[in-house]
Short mmCIF file of C-alpha atoms in Angstrom, two decimals:
data_model
loop_
_atom_site.label_atom_id
_atom_site.label_comp_id
_atom_site.label_asym_id
_atom_site.label_seq_id
_atom_site.Cartn_x
_atom_site.Cartn_y
_atom_site.Cartn_z
CA MET A 9 37.71 -62.56 -15.87
CA THR A 10 41.30 -61.68 -15.02
CA LYS A 11 42.54 -58.87 -17.26
CA THR A 12 46.19 -58.95 -18.27
CA PHE A 13 48.00 -56.87 -20.86
CA ASP A 14 51.36 -57.32 -22.67
CA HIS A 15 53.19 -53.96 -22.80
CA GLY A 16 56.02 -55.47 -24.81
CA GLY A 17 59.65 -55.94 -23.97
CA GLY A 18 59.06 -58.42 -21.18
CA VAL A 19 56.58 -56.28 -19.21
CA ARG A 20 53.01 -57.34 -18.55
CA SER A 21 50.33 -56.04 -16.19
CA VAL A 22 47.51 -57.65 -14.16
CA GLN A 23 44.47 -55.75 -13.00
CA VAL A 24 44.08 -56.68 -9.32
CA PRO A 25 40.80 -55.48 -7.84
CA ILE A 26 40.48 -53.11 -4.83
CA PRO A 27 37.39 -54.05 -2.85
CA ASP A 28 34.71 -51.36 -2.52
CA ASN A 29 36.88 -48.71 -3.94
CA PRO A 30 36.06 -46.32 -6.93
CA LEU A 31 39.61 -46.77 -8.22
CA GLY A 32 38.54 -50.33 -9.20
CA HIS A 33 41.97 -51.98 -9.47
CA THR A 34 45.71 -51.70 -9.11
CA LEU A 35 47.86 -52.46 -12.10
CA VAL A 36 50.47 -54.97 -10.91
CA TYR A 37 53.37 -55.11 -13.38
CA VAL A 38 55.20 -58.34 -14.11
CA VAL A 39 58.75 -57.73 -15.33
CA ASP A 40 60.71 -60.60 -16.80
CA THR A 41 64.37 -61.04 -15.54
CA ASP A 42 67.08 -63.58 -15.93
CA ARG A 43 66.16 -64.93 -12.37
CA GLY A 44 62.36 -65.03 -12.82
CA PRO A 45 59.56 -62.43 -12.73
CA VAL A 46 59.75 -59.32 -10.57
CA LEU A 47 56.49 -57.60 -9.56
CA VAL A 48 56.06 -53.87 -9.33
CA ASP A 49 53.42 -53.57 -6.51
CA THR A 50 51.12 -56.48 -5.51
CA GLY A 51 47.58 -55.24 -4.95
CA TRP A 52 45.17 -55.32 -1.98
CA ASP A 53 45.33 -57.99 0.69
CA ASP A 54 42.01 -59.71 -0.03
CA PRO A 55 41.22 -63.30 -1.03
CA ALA A 56 39.60 -62.32 -4.27
CA SER A 57 42.52 -60.02 -5.10
CA TRP A 58 44.98 -62.84 -4.37
CA ASP A 59 43.01 -65.15 -6.61
CA THR A 60 43.03 -62.51 -9.37
CA LEU A 61 46.77 -61.95 -9.00
CA THR A 62 47.61 -65.66 -9.22
CA ALA A 63 45.31 -66.12 -12.16
CA GLY A 64 46.90 -63.15 -13.87
CA LEU A 65 50.41 -64.53 -13.19
CA ALA A 66 49.31 -67.80 -14.84
CA GLY A 67 48.00 -65.81 -17.80
CA CYS A 68 51.46 -64.25 -17.99
CA GLY A 69 53.03 -67.68 -18.27
CA THR A 70 54.34 -67.73 -14.71
CA ALA A 71 53.24 -68.33 -11.09
CA ALA A 72 53.49 -66.71 -7.65
CA GLU A 73 55.96 -69.44 -6.67
CA GLU A 74 58.33 -68.26 -9.42
CA VAL A 75 58.46 -64.61 -8.37
CA TYR A 76 62.06 -63.51 -7.72
CA GLY A 77 61.34 -60.08 -6.14
CA VAL A 78 58.77 -57.46 -5.33
CA VAL A 79 59.38 -53.73 -5.74
CA VAL A 80 56.82 -51.68 -3.92
CA THR A 81 56.30 -48.08 -5.10
CA HIS A 82 54.81 -47.05 -1.71
CA HIS A 83 53.25 -48.45 1.40
CA HIS A 84 49.56 -47.96 0.73
CA PRO A 85 47.56 -51.28 1.02
CA ASP A 86 46.50 -51.35 -2.58
CA HIS A 87 50.20 -51.56 -3.55
CA HIS A 88 51.95 -53.29 -0.70
CA GLY A 89 49.03 -55.40 0.58
CA LEU A 90 49.77 -58.81 -0.98
CA SER A 91 53.60 -58.60 -0.64
CA ALA A 92 53.61 -60.99 2.35
CA ARG A 93 51.62 -63.62 0.47
CA VAL A 94 53.89 -63.39 -2.57
CA ARG A 95 56.86 -63.81 -0.36
CA GLU A 96 55.37 -66.75 1.47
CA ALA A 97 54.63 -68.44 -1.83
CA SER A 98 58.01 -67.83 -3.46
CA GLY A 99 60.62 -66.67 -1.01
CA ALA A 100 60.89 -63.40 -3.01
CA TRP A 101 62.58 -60.39 -1.62
CA VAL A 102 60.42 -57.32 -0.91
CA ALA A 103 61.92 -53.85 -1.41
CA LEU A 104 60.56 -50.53 -0.11
CA HIS A 105 61.99 -47.03 0.38
CA ALA A 106 63.19 -46.51 4.04
CA ALA A 107 60.75 -43.68 4.69
CA ASP A 108 57.72 -45.90 3.86
CA ALA A 109 59.26 -48.94 5.56
CA ALA A 110 59.35 -46.84 8.76
CA ILE A 111 55.59 -46.20 8.42
CA VAL A 112 54.91 -49.96 7.96
CA ARG A 113 57.01 -50.76 10.96
CA ARG A 114 55.31 -48.07 13.08
CA ALA A 115 51.86 -49.32 12.07
CA ARG A 116 52.73 -52.86 13.02
CA GLU A 117 54.24 -51.91 16.35
CA SER A 118 51.79 -49.28 17.58
CA ARG A 119 48.73 -50.09 19.65
CA PRO A 120 45.52 -48.99 17.70
CA GLU A 121 44.39 -46.98 20.77
CA ARG A 122 47.45 -44.78 20.59
CA TRP A 123 46.91 -44.02 16.93
CA PHE A 124 43.22 -43.22 17.36
CA SER A 125 44.04 -40.88 20.27
CA TYR A 126 46.65 -39.15 18.17
CA MET A 127 44.21 -38.76 15.25
CA ALA A 128 41.45 -37.42 17.59
CA ALA A 129 43.98 -34.77 18.84
CA LYS A 130 45.05 -33.86 15.34
CA LEU A 131 41.48 -33.42 14.14
CA THR A 132 40.49 -31.38 17.18
CA ALA A 133 43.47 -29.13 16.58
CA ALA A 134 42.31 -28.74 12.89
CA GLY A 135 38.95 -27.53 14.10
CA ALA A 136 36.89 -30.68 13.45
CA PRO A 137 33.48 -30.78 15.13
CA GLU A 138 32.93 -33.03 18.12
CA GLU A 139 30.64 -35.30 16.08
CA HIS A 140 33.55 -36.11 13.74
CA VAL A 141 36.08 -36.71 16.51
CA ALA A 142 33.86 -38.71 18.97
CA PRO A 143 34.00 -42.02 17.04
CA LEU A 144 37.77 -42.07 17.49
CA ARG A 145 37.37 -41.95 21.23
CA ALA A 146 34.66 -44.64 21.30
CA PRO A 147 35.73 -47.62 23.65
CA ARG A 148 35.20 -50.46 21.24
CA ALA A 149 37.29 -53.06 19.45
CA ARG A 150 39.17 -51.31 16.68
CA THR A 151 41.81 -52.31 14.24
CA LEU A 152 44.12 -50.37 11.98
CA PRO A 153 44.45 -50.99 8.27
CA GLY A 154 47.82 -51.96 7.00
CA LEU A 155 48.96 -54.21 9.84
CA SER A 156 49.59 -57.29 7.71
CA PRO A 157 51.88 -56.01 4.81
CA ALA A 158 55.35 -57.59 4.82
CA LEU A 159 58.14 -55.81 6.57
CA PRO A 160 60.59 -55.29 3.60
CA ASP A 161 63.80 -57.15 3.63
CA ARG A 162 65.48 -54.78 1.11
CA GLU A 163 65.73 -50.98 0.88
CA ILE A 164 65.11 -49.09 -2.26
CA VAL A 165 67.90 -46.62 -2.48
CA PRO A 166 67.23 -43.59 -4.78
CA GLY A 167 69.51 -43.43 -7.82
CA GLU A 168 70.53 -47.06 -7.61
CA LEU A 169 69.71 -49.89 -9.93
CA LEU A 170 67.43 -52.61 -8.46
CA ASP A 171 68.26 -56.31 -8.43
CA LEU A 172 66.68 -57.24 -11.73
CA PRO A 173 69.27 -59.41 -13.47
CA GLY A 174 69.31 -58.69 -17.18
CA ARG A 175 67.30 -55.42 -16.80
CA ARG A 176 68.07 -51.82 -15.88
CA LEU A 177 65.51 -50.53 -13.35
CA ARG A 178 66.59 -47.45 -11.51
CA ALA A 179 64.82 -45.98 -8.43
CA ILE A 180 63.74 -42.33 -8.47
CA TRP A 181 62.55 -40.95 -5.03
CA THR A 182 59.29 -39.02 -5.60
CA PRO A 183 57.97 -38.05 -2.15
CA GLY A 184 54.56 -36.32 -1.79
CA HIS A 185 51.84 -38.92 -2.05
CA THR A 186 53.80 -40.80 0.67
CA PRO A 187 57.20 -39.85 2.14
CA GLY A 188 58.93 -42.84 0.54
CA HIS A 189 57.14 -43.01 -2.81
CA VAL A 190 59.39 -44.09 -5.66
CA CYS A 191 59.06 -44.20 -9.40
CA LEU A 192 61.04 -46.80 -11.30
CA HIS A 193 62.80 -45.95 -14.52
CA LEU A 194 63.31 -48.86 -16.94
CA GLU A 195 66.36 -47.63 -18.70
CA GLU A 196 65.83 -49.61 -21.91
CA GLU A 197 64.73 -48.64 -25.41
CA HIS A 198 60.97 -48.62 -25.68
CA PRO A 199 59.85 -51.85 -27.42
CA ALA A 200 57.83 -49.83 -29.99
CA ARG A 201 60.71 -47.29 -30.27
CA LEU A 202 58.54 -44.40 -29.02
CA PRO A 203 60.62 -41.21 -28.59
CA GLY A 204 61.75 -40.54 -25.09
CA HIS A 205 63.87 -42.11 -22.36
CA GLY A 206 62.70 -45.62 -21.52
CA ARG A 207 59.62 -46.41 -19.51
CA LEU A 208 58.55 -45.23 -16.09
CA PHE A 209 56.59 -47.22 -13.54
CA SER A 210 55.02 -44.23 -11.80
CA GLY A 211 52.99 -45.84 -8.92
CA ASP A 212 50.55 -43.13 -7.82
CA HIS A 213 52.90 -40.23 -8.44
CA LEU A 214 51.81 -39.62 -12.06
CA LEU A 215 48.39 -40.84 -13.23
CA PRO A 216 46.78 -40.12 -16.57
CA GLY A 217 43.46 -38.71 -15.25
CA ILE A 218 43.68 -38.55 -11.40
CA THR A 219 45.34 -36.02 -9.16
CA PRO A 220 47.01 -38.03 -6.36
CA HIS A 221 46.10 -37.28 -2.77
CA ILE A 222 48.70 -35.12 -1.01
CA GLY A 223 48.09 -35.28 2.73
CA LEU A 224 50.13 -35.45 5.93
CA TYR A 225 52.03 -38.54 7.13
CA GLU A 226 52.93 -37.70 10.65
CA ASP A 227 54.88 -39.65 13.23
CA PRO A 228 53.37 -39.15 16.70
CA ASP A 229 56.91 -39.14 18.11
CA ASP A 230 58.31 -36.64 15.55
CA ALA A 231 57.47 -32.93 15.76
CA THR A 232 59.05 -32.08 12.40
CA VAL A 233 56.82 -29.89 10.26
CA THR A 234 56.77 -31.42 6.80
CA ASP A 235 55.86 -29.90 3.43
CA PRO A 236 54.43 -32.84 1.39
CA LEU A 237 52.91 -30.66 -1.30
CA GLY A 238 56.27 -28.91 -1.85
CA ASP A 239 57.98 -32.30 -2.00
CA TYR A 240 55.40 -33.54 -4.56
CA LEU A 241 55.73 -30.45 -6.83
CA ASP A 242 59.54 -30.83 -6.80
CA SER A 243 59.22 -34.50 -7.54
CA LEU A 244 56.88 -33.86 -10.45
CA GLU A 245 59.37 -31.44 -12.04
CA ARG A 246 62.14 -34.07 -11.83
CA ILE A 247 59.89 -36.57 -13.66
CA GLY A 248 58.96 -34.05 -16.26
CA ARG A 249 62.62 -33.48 -17.02
CA LEU A 250 63.21 -37.19 -17.31
CA ALA A 251 60.74 -37.30 -20.25
CA PRO A 252 60.15 -41.10 -20.47
CA ALA A 253 58.68 -42.45 -23.65
CA GLU A 254 55.79 -44.11 -21.80
CA VAL A 255 54.44 -44.05 -18.28
CA LEU A 256 53.07 -47.27 -16.69
CA PRO A 257 51.03 -46.06 -13.73
CA ALA A 258 49.41 -48.11 -10.91
CA HIS A 259 45.90 -47.09 -11.86
CA GLN A 260 43.96 -46.42 -15.08
CA HIS A 261 46.18 -47.02 -18.16
CA ALA A 262 49.57 -46.45 -19.69
CA PHE A 263 50.17 -43.09 -21.40
CA THR A 264 52.77 -40.99 -23.16
CA ASP A 265 53.73 -37.28 -22.86
CA ALA A 266 54.73 -37.29 -19.18
CA PRO A 267 56.01 -33.71 -19.42
CA GLY A 268 52.54 -32.58 -20.59
CA ARG A 269 50.79 -34.40 -17.72
CA VAL A 270 53.27 -32.87 -15.28
CA ARG A 271 52.46 -29.38 -16.54
CA VAL A 272 48.72 -30.06 -16.00
CA LEU A 273 49.30 -31.17 -12.41
CA LEU A 274 51.62 -28.22 -11.64
CA ASP A 275 49.04 -25.84 -13.03
CA HIS A 276 46.32 -27.53 -11.06
CA HIS A 277 48.05 -27.08 -7.74
CA GLU A 278 49.10 -23.51 -8.48
CA SER A 279 45.40 -22.76 -9.32
CA ARG A 280 44.26 -24.50 -6.14
CA LEU A 281 46.65 -22.55 -3.97
CA SER A 282 45.47 -19.34 -5.46
CA ASN A 283 41.80 -20.32 -4.82
CA LEU A 284 42.68 -21.16 -1.22
CA LEU A 285 44.26 -17.79 -0.78
CA ALA A 286 41.03 -16.16 -1.83
CA LEU A 287 39.14 -18.31 0.70
CA LEU A 288 41.67 -17.19 3.35
CA ALA A 289 40.56 -13.58 3.07
CA GLU A 290 38.81 -14.56 6.32
CA PRO A 291 40.54 -16.69 9.04
CA LEU A 292 39.73 -20.32 8.57
CA THR A 293 40.77 -23.47 10.43
CA PRO A 294 41.89 -26.46 8.31
CA TRP A 295 38.44 -28.09 8.73
CA ARG A 296 36.58 -24.93 7.67
CA LEU A 297 38.90 -24.61 4.72
CA ALA A 298 38.32 -28.23 3.69
CA GLU A 299 34.55 -27.60 3.83
CA ARG A 300 34.95 -24.78 1.27
CA MET A 301 37.45 -26.47 -1.05
CA GLU A 302 36.39 -27.94 -4.42
CA TRP A 303 36.20 -31.78 -4.31
CA ASN A 304 34.76 -34.32 -6.64
CA ARG A 305 31.37 -34.05 -4.78
CA PRO A 306 29.71 -31.65 -2.39
CA TRP A 307 31.09 -31.70 1.18
CA ALA A 308 27.72 -32.98 2.47
CA ASP A 309 28.15 -36.07 0.26
CA ILE A 310 31.69 -36.88 1.35
CA PRO A 311 31.74 -39.85 3.74
CA TYR A 312 33.37 -39.85 7.21
CA GLY A 313 36.72 -41.33 6.35
CA SER A 314 37.09 -39.23 3.21
CA ARG A 315 36.54 -36.03 5.19
CA THR A 316 39.51 -36.93 7.38
CA ILE A 317 41.57 -37.34 4.22
CA ALA A 318 40.25 -34.06 2.86
CA VAL A 319 41.30 -32.19 6.03
CA SER A 320 44.75 -33.70 5.76
CA GLU A 321 44.95 -32.43 2.13
CA ALA A 322 43.80 -28.97 3.18
CA GLU A 323 46.57 -28.93 5.83
CA SER A 324 49.16 -29.91 3.30
CA HIS A 325 48.14 -26.98 1.13
CA LEU A 326 48.15 -24.63 4.11
CA ARG A 327 51.70 -25.71 5.02
CA ARG A 328 52.78 -24.91 1.47
CA LEU A 329 51.23 -21.40 1.62
CA VAL A 330 52.80 -20.70 4.97
CA LYS A 331 56.21 -21.87 3.70
CA LEU A 332 55.85 -19.62 0.66
CA GLY A 333 55.05 -16.68 2.94
CA ARG A 334 51.51 -16.36 1.46
CA ALA A 335 49.52 -17.31 4.55
CA GLU A 336 50.07 -17.27 8.30
CA PRO A 337 48.43 -18.61 11.44
CA VAL A 338 46.30 -16.13 13.40
CA PRO A 339 47.97 -15.44 16.75
CA GLY A 340 46.05 -16.74 19.69
CA SER A 341 43.52 -18.65 17.67
CA ASP A 342 42.39 -22.02 19.13
CA PRO A 343 41.98 -24.12 17.14
CA VAL A 344 44.53 -22.45 14.91
CA ALA A 345 43.02 -20.53 12.01
CA TYR A 346 44.97 -19.20 9.02
CA THR A 347 44.69 -16.08 6.94
CA ALA A 348 46.22 -14.86 3.70
CA MET A 349 49.09 -12.44 3.91
#
């Protein structure tokens, strides 16, 4: 049965399932405007997910054909996946931040072989064992996820109001989880008059009980050394200062006390960085560091794809430590190992 919820003030949500994923579902928000509904995110591109979304829209008293626009918080397939189908059904515009639009464009234009070769080289440089890298070199038919999401036709510009006639929805750039992640601030009094400043569609930036993944989003053609964890922590502090009355996240459930949740996440990452420094008393490659980090299950139980994600997260934390002058690469090490300073 399709689950919908009325958050009041012309905002509803639909739980759109994510196939074979412990997150369970994406909360797609349906925002009433003077020109028809605008969706915040769309859910995973899957027939069952599409059926759930359309049933949910009907439960909200509207239909996919009536959607005026789609605002995508970030490019991940559980958020952007169904944007193309919504646009085909309605002619709606689709808006995404330029940094994530570039990732979508690159994924659509790149040959899968090039991306797998790049990933194999990255993992080798991180110290991954050959048995983990070998499948990326296998000569077999392979496809990349995320090739079908819509190329956006509008750009989300941080600080500007979006095209929601009769509403005030302002974009806040919150990089970290992805380079172009945005939160969306509904600058209207809370329908239940809760204290605070409006409501915040937080995407994956701020969730009530999950710490978002902070990994690396690299462009094979760009040698810039990014600091996604630093970006995320800065973004968190901005949202904490905003102090919205209520947060409407893309997963789990709505919640209040955004500043309190921000403090928990800031403390979590500071504690994690301190724990990693203790591990770096001996030189470790990113792979070896990931093996020793605390995850939601033992390393031996983490599946193949999730290990790659874990190594990416280990690297993002290493970059933060290096930038803070608390760790450094060991000269001459190959693959590169890091040690605490």
